[in-house]
mmCIF file of C-alpha atoms in Angstrom:
data_model
loop_
_atom_site.group_PDB
_atom_site.id
_atom_site.type_symbol
_atom_site.label_atom_id
_atom_site.label_comp_id
_atom_site.label_asym_id
_atom_site.label_seq_id
_atom_site.Cartn_x
_atom_site.Cartn_y
_atom_site.Cartn_z
ATOM 1 C CA MET A 15 -123.810 112.484 35.837
ATOM 2 C CA LEU A 16 -120.333 111.594 34.940
ATOM 3 C CA VAL A 17 -119.878 115.185 33.769
ATOM 4 C CA THR A 18 -121.164 116.215 37.232
ATOM 5 C CA LEU A 19 -118.847 113.835 38.977
ATOM 6 C CA LEU A 20 -115.648 114.951 37.278
ATOM 7 C CA VAL A 21 -116.663 118.687 37.800
ATOM 8 C CA ALA A 22 -117.262 117.817 41.688
ATOM 9 C CA GLY A 23 -113.685 115.922 41.618
ATOM 10 C CA VAL A 24 -111.982 118.936 40.255
ATOM 11 C CA LEU A 25 -113.484 121.305 42.250
ATOM 12 C CA ALA A 26 -112.263 119.357 45.620
ATOM 13 C CA GLY A 27 -108.986 118.919 44.198
ATOM 14 C CA ALA A 28 -108.792 122.520 43.867
ATOM 15 C CA ALA A 29 -110.166 123.261 47.034
ATOM 16 C CA VAL A 30 -107.505 120.660 48.343
ATOM 17 C CA GLY A 31 -104.448 122.266 46.355
ATOM 18 C CA GLY A 32 -105.732 125.628 47.715
ATOM 19 C CA TRP A 33 -105.515 124.431 51.119
ATOM 20 C CA PHE A 34 -102.032 123.142 50.889
ATOM 21 C CA PHE A 35 -100.873 126.538 49.105
ATOM 22 C CA GLN A 36 -102.346 128.410 51.825
ATOM 23 C CA ARG A 37 -100.547 126.468 54.542
ATOM 24 C CA ASP A 38 -97.579 126.179 52.718
ATOM 25 C CA HIS A 39 -97.820 130.211 52.780
ATOM 26 C CA HIS A 40 -98.540 130.720 56.121
ATOM 27 C CA LEU A 41 -95.517 128.353 57.101
ATOM 28 C CA ARG A 42 -93.319 130.509 54.873
ATOM 29 C CA ALA A 43 -94.557 133.450 56.585
ATOM 30 C CA PHE A 44 -94.362 132.198 60.110
ATOM 31 C CA ALA A 45 -90.873 130.657 59.218
ATOM 32 C CA ALA A 46 -89.623 134.239 58.430
ATOM 33 C CA THR A 47 -91.437 136.248 60.807
ATOM 34 C CA PRO A 48 -89.054 137.240 63.793
ATOM 35 C CA VAL A 49 -89.530 137.031 67.441
ATOM 36 C CA SER A 50 -87.721 139.766 69.693
ATOM 37 C CA LEU A 51 -86.455 138.035 72.871
ATOM 38 C CA PRO A 52 -86.252 140.992 75.678
ATOM 39 C CA ALA A 53 -83.546 138.471 77.319
ATOM 40 C CA PRO A 54 -81.437 135.615 76.643
ATOM 41 C CA VAL A 55 -83.272 132.167 76.758
ATOM 42 C CA THR A 56 -81.617 128.914 77.327
ATOM 43 C CA VAL A 57 -83.426 125.994 76.195
ATOM 44 C CA ASP A 58 -82.301 122.189 76.654
ATOM 45 C CA VAL A 59 -82.956 119.768 74.139
ATOM 46 C CA PRO A 60 -82.600 116.228 75.413
ATOM 47 C CA PRO A 61 -81.482 113.143 73.637
ATOM 48 C CA GLY A 62 -84.195 111.454 71.684
ATOM 49 C CA ILE A 63 -86.806 114.483 72.042
ATOM 50 C CA GLY A 64 -89.551 114.573 69.378
ATOM 51 C CA PRO A 65 -90.098 117.487 67.101
ATOM 52 C CA ARG A 66 -93.734 118.129 68.494
ATOM 53 C CA THR A 67 -92.480 117.970 71.881
ATOM 54 C CA LEU A 68 -89.405 120.371 71.105
ATOM 55 C CA ALA A 69 -91.958 122.799 69.250
ATOM 56 C CA ARG A 70 -94.119 122.695 72.316
ATOM 57 C CA ARG A 71 -91.005 123.411 74.795
ATOM 58 C CA LEU A 72 -89.749 126.483 72.672
ATOM 59 C CA ALA A 73 -93.000 127.994 72.203
ATOM 60 C CA GLU A 74 -93.366 127.812 76.192
ATOM 61 C CA ARG A 75 -90.049 129.562 76.375
ATOM 62 C CA GLY A 76 -91.242 132.388 74.013
ATOM 63 C CA VAL A 77 -88.845 131.619 71.238
ATOM 64 C CA VAL A 78 -91.752 131.073 68.769
ATOM 65 C CA THR A 79 -95.077 132.144 69.051
ATOM 66 C CA ASP A 80 -96.932 128.931 67.717
ATOM 67 C CA ALA A 81 -95.828 125.483 68.863
ATOM 68 C CA GLU A 82 -97.917 123.866 65.946
ATOM 69 C CA LEU A 83 -96.453 125.718 63.242
ATOM 70 C CA LEU A 84 -93.453 125.077 64.054
ATOM 71 C CA TYR A 85 -93.998 121.387 64.354
ATOM 72 C CA LEU A 86 -95.702 121.353 60.803
ATOM 73 C CA TYR A 87 -92.341 123.432 59.680
ATOM 74 C CA LEU A 88 -90.046 120.793 60.951
ATOM 75 C CA ARG A 89 -91.956 118.120 59.148
ATOM 76 C CA ARG A 90 -92.760 120.034 55.966
ATOM 77 C CA GLU A 91 -88.603 120.669 55.803
ATOM 78 C CA GLY A 92 -87.803 116.893 57.024
ATOM 79 C CA LEU A 93 -85.836 118.517 59.641
ATOM 80 C CA GLY A 94 -86.874 116.309 62.837
ATOM 81 C CA PRO A 95 -83.907 113.537 62.251
ATOM 82 C CA ARG A 96 -81.064 116.586 62.094
ATOM 83 C CA LEU A 97 -81.943 118.151 65.250
ATOM 84 C CA LYS A 98 -79.114 117.980 67.657
ATOM 85 C CA ALA A 99 -79.178 117.431 71.502
ATOM 86 C CA GLY A 100 -77.578 120.072 73.651
ATOM 87 C CA GLU A 101 -77.996 123.180 75.624
ATOM 88 C CA TYR A 102 -78.961 126.396 73.536
ATOM 89 C CA GLU A 103 -79.003 129.762 73.870
ATOM 90 C CA PHE A 104 -81.423 132.234 72.097
ATOM 91 C CA SER A 105 -81.264 135.785 72.241
ATOM 92 C CA GLY A 106 -82.246 139.167 70.247
ATOM 93 C CA ALA A 107 -84.769 138.833 67.161
ATOM 94 C CA LEU A 108 -84.480 135.258 65.724
ATOM 95 C CA THR A 109 -87.102 133.853 62.905
ATOM 96 C CA PRO A 110 -88.317 130.423 63.519
ATOM 97 C CA ALA A 111 -86.335 129.415 60.541
ATOM 98 C CA GLN A 112 -83.111 130.793 62.508
ATOM 99 C CA VAL A 113 -84.204 128.865 65.650
ATOM 100 C CA VAL A 114 -84.396 125.546 63.680
ATOM 101 C CA GLU A 115 -81.150 126.232 61.825
ATOM 102 C CA HIS A 116 -79.222 126.970 65.334
ATOM 103 C CA LEU A 117 -80.751 123.559 66.583
ATOM 104 C CA VAL A 118 -79.857 122.010 63.237
ATOM 105 C CA SER A 119 -76.179 123.308 63.392
ATOM 106 C CA GLY A 120 -75.080 121.884 67.096
ATOM 107 C CA LYS A 121 -73.774 125.349 68.255
ATOM 108 C CA VAL A 122 -74.745 124.446 71.834
ATOM 109 C CA LYS A 123 -74.203 127.177 74.658
ATOM 110 C CA LEU A 124 -70.759 127.226 76.218
ATOM 111 C CA TYR A 125 -69.774 127.990 79.729
ATOM 112 C CA ARG A 126 -66.351 130.078 80.201
ATOM 113 C CA ILE A 127 -64.312 129.401 83.079
ATOM 114 C CA THR A 128 -60.806 130.943 83.821
ATOM 115 C CA VAL A 129 -58.185 129.019 85.404
ATOM 116 C CA PRO A 130 -55.466 131.478 87.156
ATOM 117 C CA GLU A 131 -51.774 130.649 86.800
ATOM 118 C CA GLY A 132 -50.340 128.786 90.042
ATOM 119 C CA LEU A 133 -53.244 126.814 91.327
ATOM 120 C CA ARG A 134 -52.795 123.493 92.628
ATOM 121 C CA ALA A 135 -54.728 120.398 91.057
ATOM 122 C CA GLN A 136 -57.102 120.696 93.970
ATOM 123 C CA GLU A 137 -57.996 123.997 93.705
ATOM 124 C CA VAL A 138 -58.576 123.698 89.920
ATOM 125 C CA PHE A 139 -61.013 120.807 90.672
ATOM 126 C CA ALA A 140 -62.676 123.022 93.215
ATOM 127 C CA LEU A 141 -62.829 125.874 90.913
ATOM 128 C CA LEU A 142 -64.135 123.513 88.162
ATOM 129 C CA ALA A 143 -66.613 121.891 90.283
ATOM 130 C CA ALA A 144 -68.068 125.367 91.675
ATOM 131 C CA SER A 145 -68.583 126.522 87.987
ATOM 132 C CA GLU A 146 -71.724 126.281 85.963
ATOM 133 C CA LEU A 147 -69.965 123.080 84.332
ATOM 134 C CA ARG A 148 -71.545 121.141 87.830
ATOM 135 C CA LEU A 149 -68.326 118.600 87.421
ATOM 136 C CA ASP A 150 -67.916 116.255 90.160
ATOM 137 C CA ALA A 151 -64.726 117.535 92.075
ATOM 138 C CA ARG A 152 -64.038 113.655 93.523
ATOM 139 C CA LYS A 153 -64.176 112.565 90.216
ATOM 140 C CA LEU A 154 -61.417 115.102 88.880
ATOM 141 C CA GLU A 155 -59.196 114.381 91.642
ATOM 142 C CA ALA A 156 -59.509 110.479 91.187
ATOM 143 C CA LEU A 157 -58.956 111.081 87.692
ATOM 144 C CA SER A 158 -55.731 113.073 88.467
ATOM 145 C CA THR A 159 -54.045 109.972 89.495
ATOM 146 C CA ASP A 160 -55.668 107.401 87.884
ATOM 147 C CA ALA A 161 -52.633 105.166 86.338
ATOM 148 C CA THR A 162 -55.101 104.346 83.424
ATOM 149 C CA PHE A 163 -56.333 107.852 82.472
ATOM 150 C CA LEU A 164 -52.831 109.278 83.013
ATOM 151 C CA ARG A 165 -51.624 106.509 80.547
ATOM 152 C CA LEU A 166 -54.508 107.695 77.844
ATOM 153 C CA THR A 167 -53.461 111.455 78.221
ATOM 154 C CA LYS A 168 -49.758 110.458 78.165
ATOM 155 C CA VAL A 169 -48.674 112.333 80.881
ATOM 156 C CA PRO A 170 -45.131 111.103 82.203
ATOM 157 C CA ALA A 171 -45.806 111.470 85.834
ATOM 158 C CA LYS A 172 -47.994 109.848 88.777
ATOM 159 C CA SER A 173 -50.512 112.873 88.492
ATOM 160 C CA LEU A 174 -51.630 115.655 86.717
ATOM 161 C CA GLU A 175 -50.092 118.292 88.963
ATOM 162 C CA GLY A 176 -48.495 120.786 86.922
ATOM 163 C CA PHE A 177 -50.469 119.387 83.331
ATOM 164 C CA LEU A 178 -53.509 121.601 83.929
ATOM 165 C CA PHE A 179 -52.859 124.545 81.923
ATOM 166 C CA PRO A 180 -54.033 127.711 83.354
ATOM 167 C CA ASP A 181 -56.440 129.464 80.369
ATOM 168 C CA THR A 182 -59.751 130.609 79.871
ATOM 169 C CA TYR A 183 -61.713 127.612 78.544
ATOM 170 C CA ALA A 184 -65.088 127.275 77.065
ATOM 171 C CA PHE A 185 -67.187 124.118 77.221
ATOM 172 C CA PRO A 186 -70.628 122.993 77.163
ATOM 173 C CA ARG A 187 -73.160 121.833 79.922
ATOM 174 C CA GLY A 188 -72.867 117.983 80.540
ATOM 175 C CA GLU A 189 -68.954 117.819 79.167
ATOM 176 C CA SER A 190 -67.402 114.995 81.030
ATOM 177 C CA GLU A 191 -64.591 115.239 83.759
ATOM 178 C CA GLU A 192 -62.455 113.226 81.436
ATOM 179 C CA ALA A 193 -62.914 115.494 78.592
ATOM 180 C CA VAL A 194 -62.526 118.879 80.489
ATOM 181 C CA LEU A 195 -59.199 117.354 82.175
ATOM 182 C CA ASP A 196 -57.953 115.958 78.561
ATOM 183 C CA ARG A 197 -58.054 119.475 77.144
ATOM 184 C CA MET A 198 -56.455 121.163 79.742
ATOM 185 C CA VAL A 199 -53.633 118.732 79.482
ATOM 186 C CA MET A 200 -53.300 119.022 75.506
ATOM 187 C CA ARG A 201 -53.074 122.697 76.191
ATOM 188 C CA ALA A 202 -50.372 122.351 78.614
ATOM 189 C CA TYR A 203 -48.478 120.124 75.958
ATOM 190 C CA ALA A 204 -48.877 122.734 73.522
ATOM 191 C CA GLU A 205 -47.279 125.261 75.621
ATOM 192 C CA TYR A 206 -44.550 123.457 76.515
ATOM 193 C CA GLN A 207 -43.603 122.824 72.983
ATOM 194 C CA ARG A 208 -43.676 126.430 72.068
ATOM 195 C CA ALA A 209 -41.579 126.797 75.660
ATOM 196 C CA ALA A 210 -39.445 124.509 74.493
ATOM 197 C CA GLU A 211 -38.478 126.156 71.107
ATOM 198 C CA ALA A 212 -36.677 129.038 72.569
ATOM 199 C CA THR A 213 -34.854 126.766 75.103
ATOM 200 C CA LYS A 214 -31.392 128.311 75.937
ATOM 201 C CA PRO A 215 -28.302 125.859 75.190
ATOM 202 C CA ARG A 216 -27.227 125.798 78.862
ATOM 203 C CA VAL A 217 -30.636 124.575 79.964
ATOM 204 C CA HIS A 218 -30.777 120.752 79.900
ATOM 205 C CA LEU A 219 -34.321 119.889 81.383
ATOM 206 C CA GLY A 220 -36.742 117.281 80.548
ATOM 207 C CA MET A 221 -40.419 117.949 80.025
ATOM 208 C CA VAL A 222 -41.306 117.349 83.679
ATOM 209 C CA GLU A 223 -38.525 118.869 85.165
ATOM 210 C CA ALA A 224 -39.381 122.026 83.136
ATOM 211 C CA ILE A 225 -42.989 122.155 84.437
ATOM 212 C CA THR A 226 -41.502 121.291 87.697
ATOM 213 C CA LEU A 227 -39.134 124.443 87.902
ATOM 214 C CA ALA A 228 -41.761 126.526 86.191
ATOM 215 C CA SER A 229 -44.373 125.751 88.935
ATOM 216 C CA ILE A 230 -41.921 126.756 91.489
ATOM 217 C CA VAL A 231 -41.120 130.107 89.896
ATOM 218 C CA GLU A 232 -44.997 130.774 89.445
ATOM 219 C CA LYS A 233 -45.335 130.175 92.993
ATOM 220 C CA GLU A 234 -42.248 132.347 93.981
ATOM 221 C CA THR A 235 -43.313 135.731 92.231
ATOM 222 C CA GLY A 236 -46.310 137.294 91.457
ATOM 223 C CA ALA A 237 -44.149 139.895 89.226
ATOM 224 C CA PRO A 238 -44.158 139.133 85.720
ATOM 225 C CA GLU A 239 -40.827 140.669 85.272
ATOM 226 C CA GLU A 240 -39.042 138.695 87.884
ATOM 227 C CA ARG A 241 -40.099 135.167 86.453
ATOM 228 C CA ALA A 242 -36.983 134.860 84.264
ATOM 229 C CA ARG A 243 -34.372 136.023 86.876
ATOM 230 C CA ILE A 244 -35.892 133.937 89.787
ATOM 231 C CA ALA A 245 -35.333 130.729 87.261
ATOM 232 C CA CYS A 246 -31.868 131.875 86.467
ATOM 233 C CA VAL A 247 -31.171 131.836 90.340
ATOM 234 C CA PHE A 248 -32.328 128.436 90.407
ATOM 235 C CA HIS A 249 -30.641 127.224 86.968
ATOM 236 C CA ASN A 250 -27.320 128.958 88.837
ATOM 237 C CA ARG A 251 -27.968 126.929 92.361
ATOM 238 C CA LEU A 252 -28.891 123.358 90.092
ATOM 239 C CA ALA A 253 -25.868 123.992 88.369
ATOM 240 C CA ARG A 254 -23.476 124.428 91.704
ATOM 241 C CA GLY A 255 -24.971 121.563 93.149
ATOM 242 C CA MET A 256 -26.726 123.713 95.924
ATOM 243 C CA ARG A 257 -30.289 123.071 97.234
ATOM 244 C CA LEU A 258 -33.089 125.070 95.929
ATOM 245 C CA GLU A 259 -34.271 125.816 99.413
ATOM 246 C CA THR A 260 -37.547 127.148 98.039
ATOM 247 C CA ASP A 261 -40.601 127.920 100.868
ATOM 248 C CA PRO A 262 -43.592 126.599 98.224
ATOM 249 C CA THR A 263 -41.651 123.370 97.786
ATOM 250 C CA VAL A 264 -41.893 122.882 101.691
ATOM 251 C CA LEU A 265 -45.496 123.973 102.076
ATOM 252 C CA TYR A 266 -46.279 121.548 98.859
ATOM 253 C CA ALA A 267 -44.452 118.868 101.302
ATOM 254 C CA LEU A 268 -46.346 119.544 104.426
ATOM 255 C CA TYR A 269 -49.711 119.462 102.380
ATOM 256 C CA LEU A 270 -48.888 115.752 101.154
ATOM 257 C CA LEU A 271 -47.825 115.153 104.655
ATOM 258 C CA ARG A 272 -50.845 116.655 106.647
ATOM 259 C CA GLY A 273 -53.242 117.003 104.022
ATOM 260 C CA ALA A 274 -53.654 121.030 104.752
ATOM 261 C CA TYR A 275 -51.072 124.086 104.215
ATOM 262 C CA PRO A 276 -49.834 125.907 107.341
ATOM 263 C CA LYS A 277 -50.288 129.582 107.690
ATOM 264 C CA ASN A 278 -46.827 130.099 108.062
ATOM 265 C CA LEU A 279 -43.642 128.069 107.916
ATOM 266 C CA THR A 280 -41.398 127.068 111.091
ATOM 267 C CA ARG A 281 -37.931 126.355 111.436
ATOM 268 C CA GLU A 282 -39.068 122.910 112.338
ATOM 269 C CA ASP A 283 -40.950 123.068 108.801
ATOM 270 C CA LEU A 284 -38.086 123.605 106.950
ATOM 271 C CA ARG A 285 -36.251 120.475 108.790
ATOM 272 C CA THR A 286 -39.135 118.170 107.798
ATOM 273 C CA ALA A 287 -37.865 115.047 105.640
ATOM 274 C CA HIS A 288 -39.571 114.853 102.514
ATOM 275 C CA PRO A 289 -39.123 114.453 99.082
ATOM 276 C CA TYR A 290 -40.395 117.783 98.150
ATOM 277 C CA ASN A 291 -38.589 120.021 100.592
ATOM 278 C CA THR A 292 -35.828 121.671 98.850
ATOM 279 C CA TYR A 293 -34.189 122.473 101.946
ATOM 280 C CA LYS A 294 -33.736 118.847 102.633
ATOM 281 C CA VAL A 295 -33.054 117.284 99.390
ATOM 282 C CA ALA A 296 -31.072 118.583 96.495
ATOM 283 C CA GLY A 297 -31.789 119.296 92.821
ATOM 284 C CA LEU A 298 -35.828 119.685 91.768
ATOM 285 C CA PRO A 299 -38.490 117.907 93.689
ATOM 286 C CA PRO A 300 -39.975 114.950 92.270
ATOM 287 C CA GLY A 301 -43.002 116.991 90.484
ATOM 288 C CA PRO A 302 -44.732 120.032 90.018
ATOM 289 C CA ILE A 303 -46.240 121.877 93.065
ATOM 290 C CA ALA A 304 -48.391 124.047 90.823
ATOM 291 C CA ASN A 305 -49.747 124.344 87.476
ATOM 292 C CA PRO A 306 -47.664 127.129 85.471
ATOM 293 C CA GLY A 307 -48.737 129.371 82.997
ATOM 294 C CA ALA A 308 -46.719 130.315 79.770
ATOM 295 C CA ALA A 309 -44.524 132.770 81.307
ATOM 296 C CA ALA A 310 -43.209 130.700 83.726
ATOM 297 C CA LEU A 311 -42.650 127.749 81.457
ATOM 298 C CA ARG A 312 -40.561 130.217 78.921
ATOM 299 C CA ALA A 313 -38.874 131.465 81.955
ATOM 300 C CA ALA A 314 -37.678 127.935 83.075
ATOM 301 C CA LEU A 315 -36.522 126.988 79.815
ATOM 302 C CA ALA A 316 -35.141 130.716 78.732
ATOM 303 C CA PRO A 317 -33.914 131.990 82.037
ATOM 304 C CA ASP A 318 -31.827 135.584 82.244
ATOM 305 C CA ASP A 319 -28.187 135.306 82.102
ATOM 306 C CA CYS A 320 -27.344 136.269 85.473
ATOM 307 C CA ASP A 321 -24.807 135.445 88.382
ATOM 308 C CA ASP A 322 -27.442 135.578 91.432
ATOM 309 C CA LEU A 323 -27.618 132.768 93.725
ATOM 310 C CA PHE A 324 -30.119 134.188 96.507
ATOM 311 C CA PHE A 325 -33.227 136.419 96.308
ATOM 312 C CA VAL A 326 -35.116 138.305 98.822
ATOM 313 C CA SER A 327 -38.454 139.607 99.238
ATOM 314 C CA ARG A 328 -39.234 143.278 99.496
ATOM 315 C CA ASN A 329 -42.697 142.205 101.120
ATOM 316 C CA ASP A 330 -44.581 143.904 98.295
ATOM 317 C CA GLY A 331 -44.863 140.973 95.779
ATOM 318 C CA THR A 332 -41.232 141.744 94.268
ATOM 319 C CA HIS A 333 -37.569 140.756 95.121
ATOM 320 C CA VAL A 334 -33.906 142.074 95.479
ATOM 321 C CA PHE A 335 -31.260 139.643 94.035
ATOM 322 C CA CYS A 336 -27.752 138.592 95.116
ATOM 323 C CA PRO A 337 -24.860 136.802 93.652
ATOM 324 C CA THR A 338 -23.003 136.301 97.346
ATOM 325 C CA TYR A 339 -24.136 135.064 100.755
ATOM 326 C CA ALA A 340 -22.655 138.280 102.414
ATOM 327 C CA CYS A 341 -24.885 140.178 100.020
ATOM 328 C CA HIS A 342 -28.069 138.059 100.831
ATOM 329 C CA GLU A 343 -27.272 138.261 104.736
ATOM 330 C CA ALA A 344 -27.450 142.034 104.495
ATOM 331 C CA LEU A 345 -30.599 142.026 102.330
ATOM 332 C CA VAL A 346 -32.361 139.391 104.579
ATOM 333 C CA LYS A 347 -31.298 142.136 107.771
ATOM 334 C CA GLN A 348 -32.445 144.976 105.671
ATOM 335 C CA TRP A 349 -35.892 143.432 104.095
ATOM 336 C CA GLN A 350 -36.639 140.795 106.957
ATOM 337 C CA VAL A 351 -35.605 142.003 110.117
ATOM 338 C CA ASP A 352 -35.384 145.913 110.179
ATOM 339 C CA PHE A 353 -38.030 145.954 107.878
ATOM 340 C CA PHE A 354 -40.567 144.848 110.442
ATOM 341 C CA ARG A 355 -38.739 145.966 113.608
ATOM 342 C CA ALA A 356 -39.474 149.553 111.798
ATOM 343 C CA ALA A 357 -42.689 148.758 111.632
ATOM 344 C CA PRO A 358 -43.970 146.217 113.553
ATOM 345 C CA ALA A 359 -46.802 144.476 111.864
ATOM 346 C CA LYS A 360 -47.859 140.591 111.752
ATOM 347 C CA PRO A 361 -45.624 138.950 108.794
ATOM 348 C CA PRO A 362 -47.464 138.142 105.701
ATOM 349 C CA GLU A 363 -48.791 134.448 105.514
ATOM 350 C CA ALA A 364 -46.912 131.993 103.997
ATOM 351 C CA LYS A 365 -48.728 131.500 100.476
ATOM 352 C CA PRO A 366 -49.468 127.879 99.474
#
């Protein structure tokens, strides 16, 4: 009787061992068999999701073929606690083991957004709100003038205008408005420091002043080769105590006064009293009027060496430059009077 029981026990143990061996072999085969995805698949992994629920979600999206086997694999490897929340993208041919490795790595899906040079803060906020990041434009705008947030980001101004560096960024879905703005500000600091290393000896501008001048240069020309020369004109005017008399600052002043940009500037607009109106106020305006890029920052701190005090638009995005007022008057007649008289057309709208 005892021998019979011992034999039965051995056989039962062998059967259980065989079952575990088979299961383990099956799991290894499952984990190593790739699944080819015909198109990228995005799966959201919320915080606190359980391994079984996650396995089912991945199977429903076609990332793995068997939810139960994936769950058993996660349990066997003890990976449940190591899974990280976030939005993940899967593409191509992936084995379940590679899928799990991706989830453990925390390499969440990133959304790229490009912020062009020369946008105003409100335009940047609208761009971020319309992107796949789904940020709150009203919160972004509130943060941009919030004293506490400005102090945390070490912005030495009353708003983030000028400190939202134009670049291509990559953020995960769910990134906070604070984190996005902070990253842009940090990029602005880094680019300013790079530009400051090449500052010419005759240039004496603090950070806010340099960014302010760079923002004016950015708005005055779309021709990259002109930035340093336009900056030279403004530096020459500042050195002589002349007003800058630059239209983009008037447009910004009118925006602050009226909440909207005019399509065209009038003589009355140029006479409007405001700290940002450089036709009325000497020196630089109180702060930036847009968010300049790296090239404009370099131009503001390392301008060309020139004698020019004026520039006139050729009506094609470029300018002609003059050292004297007499020369300037002649060019205004040529490019702003005779040009439109010879080819009647609606003058180009002022660009904010």
